[in-house]
């Protein structure tokens, strides 16, 4: 207690608050499913429209998407992995990915990051959420719940 500058009543109050917060988080997150519709996709990310259009033309003429993706991202080949709705930072990419069938590719998608071409590798309607995707969806659900509580709350501030 002394090392952290707590008195016993202060420590007990802080511990009670921490337990209450954890309990409420668990209540809010209890309705979040452990599975979701997910897409496994690959992208080619380019930084100018002209080059993106050229790559798209190559894909349409029969060039292998994966081979081209590894030319622009040698480490990962543009693999985005599996992701559910609400996971990607760019809504336009997510919308395009979930609008495609397995094995099909998108047209050029413009975002603040650049120009993307997506290939949907696979799609599963009820795939278990991995740790990162689950944390992102949990954070989003908690933020939504907090915002709802703020709009419902009647807060009064009493100044001394």
PDB file of C-alpha atoms in Angstrom, residues 8-133:
ATOM      1  CA  UNK A   8      -6.381   0.843   2.972  1.00  0.00           C
ATOM      2  CA  UNK A   9      -9.784   2.508   2.272  1.00  0.00           C
ATOM      3  CA  UNK A  10      -8.464   4.005  -1.015  1.00  0.00           C
ATOM      4  CA  UNK A  11      -7.128   0.624  -2.122  1.00  0.00           C
ATOM      5  CA  UNK A  12     -10.406  -1.109  -1.270  1.00  0.00           C
ATOM      6  CA  UNK A  13     -12.379   1.524  -3.222  1.00  0.00           C
ATOM      7  CA  UNK A  14     -10.071   1.217  -6.248  1.00  0.00           C
ATOM      8  CA  UNK A  15     -10.343  -2.570  -6.156  1.00  0.00           C
ATOM      9  CA  UNK A  16     -14.153  -2.406  -5.904  1.00  0.00           C
ATOM     10  CA  UNK A  17     -14.277  -0.049  -8.922  1.00  0.00           C
ATOM     11  CA  UNK A  18     -12.013  -2.364 -10.912  1.00  0.00           C
ATOM     12  CA  UNK A  19     -14.177  -5.396 -10.124  1.00  0.00           C
ATOM     13  CA  UNK A  20     -17.351  -3.483 -11.041  1.00  0.00           C
ATOM     14  CA  UNK A  21     -15.854  -2.363 -14.362  1.00  0.00           C
ATOM     15  CA  UNK A  22     -14.779  -5.907 -15.229  1.00  0.00           C
ATOM     16  CA  UNK A  23     -18.210  -7.290 -14.301  1.00  0.00           C
ATOM     17  CA  UNK A  24     -19.984  -4.694 -16.491  1.00  0.00           C
ATOM     18  CA  UNK A  25     -17.636  -5.322 -19.424  1.00  0.00           C
ATOM     19  CA  UNK A  26     -18.379  -9.029 -19.171  1.00  0.00           C
ATOM     20  CA  UNK A  27     -22.133  -8.305 -19.170  1.00  0.00           C
ATOM     21  CA  UNK A  28     -21.883  -6.062 -22.251  1.00  0.00           C
ATOM     22  CA  UNK A  29     -19.666  -8.517 -24.136  1.00  0.00           C
ATOM     23  CA  UNK A  30     -21.670 -11.630 -23.246  1.00  0.00           C
ATOM     24  CA  UNK A  31     -23.888 -11.147 -26.303  1.00  0.00           C
ATOM     25  CA  UNK A  32     -20.936 -10.988 -28.723  1.00  0.00           C
ATOM     26  CA  UNK A  33     -20.804 -14.251 -30.686  1.00  0.00           C
ATOM     27  CA  UNK A  34     -17.578 -16.237 -30.938  1.00  0.00           C
ATOM     28  CA  UNK A  35     -18.087 -16.770 -34.666  1.00  0.00           C
ATOM     29  CA  UNK A  36     -18.949 -14.559 -37.624  1.00  0.00           C
ATOM     30  CA  UNK A  37     -19.085 -14.465 -41.393  1.00  0.00           C
ATOM     31  CA  UNK A  38     -15.494 -13.928 -42.509  1.00  0.00           C
ATOM     32  CA  UNK A  39     -13.527 -13.376 -45.671  1.00  0.00           C
ATOM     33  CA  UNK A  40      -9.967 -14.471 -46.447  1.00  0.00           C
ATOM     34  CA  UNK A  41      -8.566 -11.964 -48.924  1.00  0.00           C
ATOM     35  CA  UNK A  42      -5.395 -10.831 -50.628  1.00  0.00           C
ATOM     36  CA  UNK A  43      -4.704  -7.336 -51.934  1.00  0.00           C
ATOM     37  CA  UNK A  44      -2.422  -5.505 -54.259  1.00  0.00           C
ATOM     38  CA  UNK A  45      -1.837  -2.007 -52.884  1.00  0.00           C
ATOM     39  CA  UNK A  46      -0.541   0.635 -55.273  1.00  0.00           C
ATOM     40  CA  UNK A  47       0.060   4.350 -54.888  1.00  0.00           C
ATOM     41  CA  UNK A  48      -1.160   5.767 -58.191  1.00  0.00           C
ATOM     42  CA  UNK A  49      -4.284   5.216 -60.229  1.00  0.00           C
ATOM     43  CA  UNK A  50      -2.487   4.648 -63.524  1.00  0.00           C
ATOM     44  CA  UNK A  51      -0.384   1.794 -62.175  1.00  0.00           C
ATOM     45  CA  UNK A  52      -3.429   0.263 -60.467  1.00  0.00           C
ATOM     46  CA  UNK A  53      -5.347   0.341 -63.747  1.00  0.00           C
ATOM     47  CA  UNK A  54      -2.423  -1.353 -65.513  1.00  0.00           C
ATOM     48  CA  UNK A  55      -2.259  -4.135 -62.913  1.00  0.00           C
ATOM     49  CA  UNK A  56      -6.022  -4.646 -63.102  1.00  0.00           C
ATOM     50  CA  UNK A  57      -5.738  -4.969 -66.891  1.00  0.00           C
ATOM     51  CA  UNK A  58      -3.008  -7.603 -66.438  1.00  0.00           C
ATOM     52  CA  UNK A  59      -5.237  -9.574 -64.054  1.00  0.00           C
ATOM     53  CA  UNK A  60      -8.171  -9.360 -66.444  1.00  0.00           C
ATOM     54  CA  UNK A  61      -5.936 -10.643 -69.254  1.00  0.00           C
ATOM     55  CA  UNK A  62      -5.090 -13.770 -67.264  1.00  0.00           C
ATOM     56  CA  UNK A  63      -2.053 -12.869 -65.117  1.00  0.00           C
ATOM     57  CA  UNK A  64      -2.028 -14.715 -61.781  1.00  0.00           C
ATOM     58  CA  UNK A  65      -3.212 -12.426 -58.960  1.00  0.00           C
ATOM     59  CA  UNK A  66      -1.031 -14.065 -56.298  1.00  0.00           C
ATOM     60  CA  UNK A  67       2.117 -13.775 -58.396  1.00  0.00           C
ATOM     61  CA  UNK A  68       1.446 -10.072 -58.955  1.00  0.00           C
ATOM     62  CA  UNK A  69       0.643  -9.573 -55.251  1.00  0.00           C
ATOM     63  CA  UNK A  70       4.036 -11.013 -54.260  1.00  0.00           C
ATOM     64  CA  UNK A  71       5.740  -8.590 -56.651  1.00  0.00           C
ATOM     65  CA  UNK A  72       4.279  -5.649 -54.699  1.00  0.00           C
ATOM     66  CA  UNK A  73       4.428  -7.221 -51.228  1.00  0.00           C
ATOM     67  CA  UNK A  74       7.263  -9.793 -51.183  1.00  0.00           C
ATOM     68  CA  UNK A  75       6.903 -10.536 -47.472  1.00  0.00           C
ATOM     69  CA  UNK A  76       3.186 -11.398 -47.289  1.00  0.00           C
ATOM     70  CA  UNK A  77       1.911 -11.361 -50.841  1.00  0.00           C
ATOM     71  CA  UNK A  78      -0.804  -8.926 -49.819  1.00  0.00           C
ATOM     72  CA  UNK A  79      -2.484 -11.541 -47.604  1.00  0.00           C
ATOM     73  CA  UNK A  80      -5.051  -9.820 -45.372  1.00  0.00           C
ATOM     74  CA  UNK A  81      -5.906 -13.048 -43.571  1.00  0.00           C
ATOM     75  CA  UNK A  82      -9.409 -13.819 -42.304  1.00  0.00           C
ATOM     76  CA  UNK A  83     -11.543 -10.893 -41.148  1.00  0.00           C
ATOM     77  CA  UNK A  84     -15.184 -10.250 -40.168  1.00  0.00           C
ATOM     78  CA  UNK A  85     -17.302  -7.191 -40.889  1.00  0.00           C
ATOM     79  CA  UNK A  86     -16.198  -4.234 -38.779  1.00  0.00           C
ATOM     80  CA  UNK A  87     -12.549  -5.269 -38.665  1.00  0.00           C
ATOM     81  CA  UNK A  88     -10.866  -3.393 -41.518  1.00  0.00           C
ATOM     82  CA  UNK A  89      -9.992   0.275 -41.049  1.00  0.00           C
ATOM     83  CA  UNK A  90     -11.151   1.164 -44.553  1.00  0.00           C
ATOM     84  CA  UNK A  91     -14.921   0.616 -44.989  1.00  0.00           C
ATOM     85  CA  UNK A  92     -14.618   0.693 -48.796  1.00  0.00           C
ATOM     86  CA  UNK A  93     -12.306  -2.339 -48.725  1.00  0.00           C
ATOM     87  CA  UNK A  94     -14.595  -4.245 -46.412  1.00  0.00           C
ATOM     88  CA  UNK A  95     -17.658  -3.423 -48.495  1.00  0.00           C
ATOM     89  CA  UNK A  96     -15.909  -4.568 -51.663  1.00  0.00           C
ATOM     90  CA  UNK A  97     -14.593  -7.771 -50.065  1.00  0.00           C
ATOM     91  CA  UNK A  98     -17.981  -8.821 -48.700  1.00  0.00           C
ATOM     92  CA  UNK A  99     -19.555  -8.052 -52.065  1.00  0.00           C
ATOM     93  CA  UNK A 100     -17.312 -10.525 -53.915  1.00  0.00           C
ATOM     94  CA  UNK A 101     -17.615 -14.283 -54.306  1.00  0.00           C
ATOM     95  CA  UNK A 102     -14.736 -16.648 -53.501  1.00  0.00           C
ATOM     96  CA  UNK A 103     -12.150 -16.623 -56.278  1.00  0.00           C
ATOM     97  CA  UNK A 104     -13.198 -13.258 -57.694  1.00  0.00           C
ATOM     98  CA  UNK A 105     -11.332  -9.964 -57.665  1.00  0.00           C
ATOM     99  CA  UNK A 106     -12.425  -6.360 -57.363  1.00  0.00           C
ATOM    100  CA  UNK A 107     -11.956  -3.348 -59.565  1.00  0.00           C
ATOM    101  CA  UNK A 108      -9.620  -0.624 -58.263  1.00  0.00           C
ATOM    102  CA  UNK A 109     -10.740   0.640 -54.841  1.00  0.00           C
ATOM    103  CA  UNK A 110      -9.529   4.101 -53.856  1.00  0.00           C
ATOM    104  CA  UNK A 111      -8.855   4.804 -50.161  1.00  0.00           C
ATOM    105  CA  UNK A 112      -6.756   7.279 -48.204  1.00  0.00           C
ATOM    106  CA  UNK A 113      -4.004   4.626 -48.187  1.00  0.00           C
ATOM    107  CA  UNK A 114      -3.836   4.199 -51.951  1.00  0.00           C
ATOM    108  CA  UNK A 115      -5.359   2.084 -54.698  1.00  0.00           C
ATOM    109  CA  UNK A 116      -6.319  -1.495 -53.855  1.00  0.00           C
ATOM    110  CA  UNK A 117      -7.290  -4.545 -55.878  1.00  0.00           C
ATOM    111  CA  UNK A 118      -8.748  -7.364 -53.776  1.00  0.00           C
ATOM    112  CA  UNK A 119      -8.990 -11.092 -54.380  1.00  0.00           C
ATOM    113  CA  UNK A 120     -11.370 -13.063 -52.171  1.00  0.00           C
ATOM    114  CA  UNK A 121      -9.635 -16.371 -51.496  1.00  0.00           C
ATOM    115  CA  UNK A 122     -12.364 -17.929 -49.348  1.00  0.00           C
ATOM    116  CA  UNK A 123     -15.517 -17.102 -47.432  1.00  0.00           C
ATOM    117  CA  UNK A 124     -17.034 -18.821 -44.392  1.00  0.00           C
ATOM    118  CA  UNK A 125     -20.444 -18.019 -42.961  1.00  0.00           C
ATOM    119  CA  UNK A 126     -19.661 -19.083 -39.377  1.00  0.00           C
ATOM    120  CA  UNK A 127     -15.904 -19.014 -38.740  1.00  0.00           C
ATOM    121  CA  UNK A 128     -14.507 -18.685 -35.180  1.00  0.00           C
ATOM    122  CA  UNK A 129     -13.094 -15.225 -34.481  1.00  0.00           C
ATOM    123  CA  UNK A 130      -9.356 -15.136 -33.869  1.00  0.00           C
ATOM    124  CA  UNK A 131      -7.896 -13.159 -30.965  1.00  0.00           C
ATOM    125  CA  UNK A 132      -7.225  -9.920 -32.836  1.00  0.00           C
ATOM    126  CA  UNK A 133     -10.573  -9.785 -34.629  1.00  0.00           C
TER     127      UNK A 133
END
